[in-house]
XYZ file of C-alpha atoms in Angstrom:
323
model
C -14.272 -101.102 82.779
C -16.640 -98.167 82.054
C -14.716 -97.258 79.017
C -14.896 -100.628 77.528
C -18.369 -100.731 78.205
C -19.209 -97.729 76.489
C -16.952 -98.502 73.541
C -17.755 -102.337 73.106
C -21.504 -102.743 74.228
C -23.724 -104.047 71.328
C -27.277 -104.214 70.917
C -26.987 -108.025 70.283
C -25.796 -108.462 73.774
C -28.435 -106.101 75.261
C -31.159 -108.248 73.410
C -29.679 -111.522 74.331
C -29.951 -110.226 78.130
C -33.451 -109.314 77.644
C -34.667 -112.616 75.880
C -33.201 -114.566 78.817
C -34.867 -112.376 81.427
C -38.249 -112.830 79.553
C -37.957 -116.672 79.213
C -35.485 -117.488 82.012
C -33.750 -119.808 79.654
C -30.699 -119.591 77.321
C -32.319 -122.353 74.907
C -35.975 -120.187 74.782
C -33.950 -117.172 74.301
C -31.932 -118.606 71.496
C -35.223 -119.467 69.873
C -36.639 -116.182 70.225
C -33.482 -114.651 68.679
C -33.001 -117.367 65.898
C -29.621 -117.805 67.189
C -27.827 -121.073 68.512
C -27.622 -121.680 72.200
C -23.836 -121.087 71.981
C -24.210 -117.862 70.429
C -26.565 -116.586 73.322
C -24.204 -117.856 75.849
C -21.143 -116.064 74.281
C -23.233 -112.712 74.153
C -24.194 -113.114 77.648
C -20.552 -113.769 78.680
C -18.989 -110.835 76.647
C -21.652 -108.493 78.267
C -20.988 -109.891 81.821
C -17.176 -109.118 81.186
C -17.853 -105.704 80.104
C -19.938 -104.997 83.046
C -17.353 -106.398 85.342
C -20.494 -107.761 87.556
C -22.618 -111.056 87.425
C -25.711 -110.171 85.570
C -27.639 -113.777 85.545
C -28.015 -116.215 88.351
C -29.074 -119.623 87.885
C -32.024 -120.622 90.483
C -34.797 -123.416 90.762
C -37.268 -121.135 88.764
C -34.618 -120.657 85.759
C -32.247 -117.812 85.085
C -32.884 -114.569 86.987
C -31.164 -111.383 86.678
C -28.936 -109.922 89.396
C -29.323 -106.405 90.763
C -26.614 -105.288 88.128
C -28.270 -107.424 85.409
C -31.780 -105.377 85.949
C -29.613 -102.242 85.656
C -28.404 -103.337 82.218
C -31.888 -104.384 81.114
C -33.271 -100.894 82.032
C -30.638 -99.500 79.583
C -31.639 -102.187 77.100
C -35.356 -100.902 77.361
C -34.345 -97.350 76.874
C -32.205 -98.402 74.000
C -35.094 -100.286 72.202
C -37.383 -97.429 72.904
C -34.874 -94.884 71.298
C -34.607 -97.190 68.237
C -38.316 -97.526 67.895
C -38.885 -93.766 68.059
C -36.137 -93.398 65.467
C -37.664 -96.005 63.131
C -41.100 -94.043 63.346
C -39.502 -90.764 62.701
C -37.851 -92.356 59.647
C -40.676 -93.306 58.383
C -42.374 -90.146 58.855
C -39.508 -88.113 57.379
C -39.626 -90.562 54.240
C -43.155 -89.301 53.992
C -42.525 -85.806 54.474
C -44.799 -85.654 57.276
C -42.363 -85.047 60.085
C -38.494 -84.505 60.755
C -36.157 -81.554 61.326
C -35.010 -78.660 58.996
C -32.224 -76.386 59.617
C -32.399 -73.153 57.578
C -30.521 -70.025 57.676
C -31.236 -66.390 56.461
C -29.556 -62.992 56.286
C -30.709 -60.754 58.787
C -32.771 -58.405 56.242
C -34.718 -61.682 55.314
C -36.214 -61.777 58.951
C -39.233 -59.381 57.701
C -40.417 -62.017 55.623
C -38.940 -65.422 56.501
C -41.186 -65.997 59.729
C -44.373 -65.757 57.540
C -43.053 -68.196 54.961
C -42.312 -70.697 57.787
C -45.796 -70.123 59.000
C -47.243 -70.969 55.554
C -45.124 -74.165 55.387
C -46.055 -75.232 58.991
C -49.597 -75.118 58.223
C -49.043 -77.923 55.537
C -46.586 -79.747 57.747
C -47.343 -79.135 61.260
C -45.148 -82.130 62.682
C -41.787 -80.745 60.916
C -39.514 -78.826 63.240
C -37.770 -75.740 61.780
C -34.717 -74.305 63.186
C -33.896 -70.819 61.901
C -30.601 -69.301 62.328
C -30.337 -65.500 61.382
C -27.248 -63.987 60.677
C -25.461 -61.341 58.241
C -24.148 -62.516 54.891
C -20.808 -63.531 55.886
C -21.935 -65.583 58.873
C -24.725 -67.326 56.638
C -22.123 -68.079 54.131
C -19.895 -69.564 56.838
C -22.677 -71.736 58.107
C -23.440 -73.222 54.721
C -19.697 -73.599 53.874
C -19.810 -75.956 57.070
C -22.730 -77.854 56.201
C -24.612 -76.505 59.256
C -27.706 -75.880 57.176
C -29.840 -77.570 54.843
C -30.270 -74.309 52.939
C -30.233 -70.474 53.159
C -32.207 -67.522 52.146
C -29.959 -64.574 51.102
C -29.025 -62.478 48.015
C -26.056 -62.914 45.828
C -24.957 -66.671 45.973
C -21.555 -67.047 47.546
C -18.438 -67.666 45.423
C -16.380 -70.793 45.870
C -19.362 -73.078 46.899
C -21.360 -75.156 44.321
C -24.803 -74.294 45.057
C -28.511 -74.979 43.686
C -29.990 -71.574 43.387
C -33.602 -71.116 43.322
C -35.257 -67.500 42.789
C -37.790 -66.238 45.193
C -38.426 -62.712 44.041
C -37.130 -59.082 43.546
C -35.370 -57.339 46.643
C -35.296 -53.292 46.107
C -32.802 -51.329 48.058
C -33.580 -47.544 48.737
C -32.298 -44.590 50.802
C -34.241 -43.528 53.664
C -34.692 -40.411 55.368
C -36.853 -38.749 58.203
C -40.176 -37.641 56.881
C -39.201 -33.774 57.474
C -35.891 -34.224 55.862
C -35.221 -31.222 53.500
C -34.150 -33.583 50.602
C -37.448 -35.386 51.054
C -39.028 -32.744 48.826
C -36.876 -33.036 45.974
C -38.012 -34.634 42.844
C -34.614 -35.431 41.514
C -31.394 -36.119 43.422
C -27.969 -37.509 42.376
C -25.880 -39.642 44.336
C -23.424 -36.498 44.539
C -26.229 -34.338 46.226
C -26.163 -36.934 49.378
C -22.186 -36.350 49.788
C -22.974 -33.970 52.795
C -25.227 -36.153 54.417
C -24.429 -38.523 57.306
C -25.014 -42.331 56.568
C -25.875 -44.655 59.012
C -24.860 -48.234 57.680
C -24.538 -51.904 58.584
C -21.495 -53.692 60.048
C -18.594 -55.285 57.900
C -19.739 -58.553 56.361
C -23.413 -57.293 55.626
C -24.507 -57.878 52.055
C -26.375 -54.448 52.324
C -23.241 -52.597 53.299
C -21.272 -54.047 50.424
C -23.952 -53.046 47.790
C -23.972 -49.277 49.250
C -20.197 -49.434 49.215
C -20.293 -50.475 45.400
C -23.031 -48.245 44.605
C -21.130 -44.951 45.795
C -17.570 -46.268 44.459
C -19.117 -46.748 40.922
C -20.478 -43.122 41.122
C -17.067 -41.892 42.369
C -18.854 -40.391 45.483
C -17.447 -40.680 49.099
C -20.302 -40.614 51.743
C -19.846 -39.312 54.990
C -20.261 -42.268 57.218
C -21.626 -42.100 61.027
C -22.443 -44.845 62.791
C -22.300 -48.594 61.937
C -24.948 -50.904 63.375
C -25.701 -54.635 63.223
C -29.443 -54.100 63.148
C -31.609 -52.813 60.433
C -34.182 -52.063 63.358
C -31.525 -49.762 65.050
C -30.587 -48.095 61.781
C -34.592 -47.443 61.118
C -34.969 -45.968 64.601
C -31.746 -44.067 64.083
C -33.031 -42.422 60.914
C -36.270 -41.677 62.437
C -34.687 -39.856 65.356
C -32.893 -37.549 62.846
C -29.236 -39.200 63.281
C -28.710 -39.554 59.681
C -29.988 -41.311 56.406
C -29.361 -44.873 55.281
C -29.162 -46.958 52.298
C -31.436 -50.294 53.346
C -33.471 -52.841 51.939
C -36.995 -51.699 51.051
C -38.282 -54.822 52.719
C -37.072 -53.900 56.123
C -38.886 -50.499 56.192
C -42.092 -51.271 54.411
C -44.288 -50.691 57.588
C -42.551 -47.317 58.503
C -43.107 -46.314 54.552
C -46.767 -47.051 55.221
C -47.031 -45.226 58.449
C -45.192 -42.191 57.009
C -42.529 -42.409 59.743
C -40.109 -42.757 57.068
C -39.622 -41.558 53.285
C -37.585 -42.709 50.453
C -35.196 -40.022 48.880
C -35.761 -39.747 45.005
C -32.290 -40.652 43.944
C -31.436 -41.231 40.238
C -31.038 -45.096 39.726
C -32.547 -46.031 42.644
C -34.043 -48.422 43.787
C -31.276 -51.109 42.994
C -33.176 -54.255 42.777
C -31.527 -57.280 43.598
C -33.208 -60.855 44.041
C -33.774 -63.162 46.834
C -32.741 -66.454 46.359
C -33.202 -69.843 48.505
C -29.595 -71.787 48.392
C -28.493 -75.135 49.254
C -25.165 -76.905 48.668
C -25.185 -79.275 45.749
C -23.271 -81.842 47.590
C -25.541 -81.512 50.724
C -27.818 -84.540 51.183
C -31.344 -83.048 51.853
C -33.862 -85.316 53.986
C -37.393 -85.289 52.351
C -38.703 -82.624 55.042
C -35.886 -80.288 53.826
C -36.720 -80.947 50.189
C -40.313 -80.241 50.930
C -39.521 -76.840 52.345
C -36.912 -75.962 49.615
C -39.563 -76.732 46.999
C -42.326 -74.767 49.076
C -40.086 -71.650 49.254
C -39.267 -71.987 45.560
C -42.603 -72.225 44.453
C -44.381 -69.985 47.009
C -41.865 -67.840 48.632
C -42.596 -64.588 46.730
C -46.086 -64.232 48.171
C -44.531 -63.837 51.581
C -42.340 -60.696 50.540
C -43.319 -57.352 51.928
C -45.282 -55.356 49.383
C -43.366 -52.100 48.294
C -45.771 -51.276 45.442
C -46.697 -47.575 45.511
C -44.074 -46.768 48.518
C -41.026 -46.529 46.305
C -40.768 -43.698 43.815
C -38.781 -44.511 40.588
C -36.978 -41.824 38.582
C -35.839 -44.133 35.793
C -35.618 -47.952 35.436
C -34.029 -49.519 38.477
C -30.903 -51.378 38.377
C -31.334 -54.959 38.513
C -28.605 -56.967 40.110
C -28.314 -60.719 39.247
C -25.964 -63.447 40.432
C -22.934 -61.853 39.909
């Protein structure tokens, strides 16, 4: 019985019960619902069959609900309230004033994404935003599975048809402790770093992939120390003297300002990629998500960490597009 009740219960049946309870009459209930009396009687009969208990009793004062009927009526009231709340939410979403947005970002982007969310929330305080942080591979899988409305990352993934909106430049550098002997060198080649221990991100990280491509192209095999899943851990390990690291300049802006880290003056660096906000072309975006996507496309660059003056250039940087 319970299984049928869950599966076959309808809002029409609940509304027929509520109307009879209000008017104590099937005829009056039918008038309220703009139905015929037999139609209301059929709805009530089907509902009572699903419940497996009598829901209505005839009295001298009209039709009254039994204890079981009052229990079902309470369900009706909760359902009507939920429907009203949903209708209000849909109206607000249509006007871009409220709703939910599910966005993702690669872990390197967490140094500016919260500020962008704050900027958007000041304009749209009633829109709830769920932010999921992961490495590049995890974020791609979330996009592939339609879990996200959009994501902030670098190079767009292969094999997924995406709408791509540029946010701004994303430089990558090699960092070292302030007192590192190579920090005083004005010109370094990648080959000069062959004897250094590199701390690097975990497999699946976009930063790691970029570093591996950089050294492979130069024909240099770096000495790899520890692999870590956190930029914060890598920064602290470099500060502690455990090695040097290839990393996003946006993750170390504060440490460079405070002179706890320095960038090595390596020919061809920084490598400049770009930040994009990406959404699947076949993903239907509700107005709140569309509003945030447009906000990030238009104003996202202003939330990027400032690296001007903190990175030394030896020659024009490499710029990596959407390869």
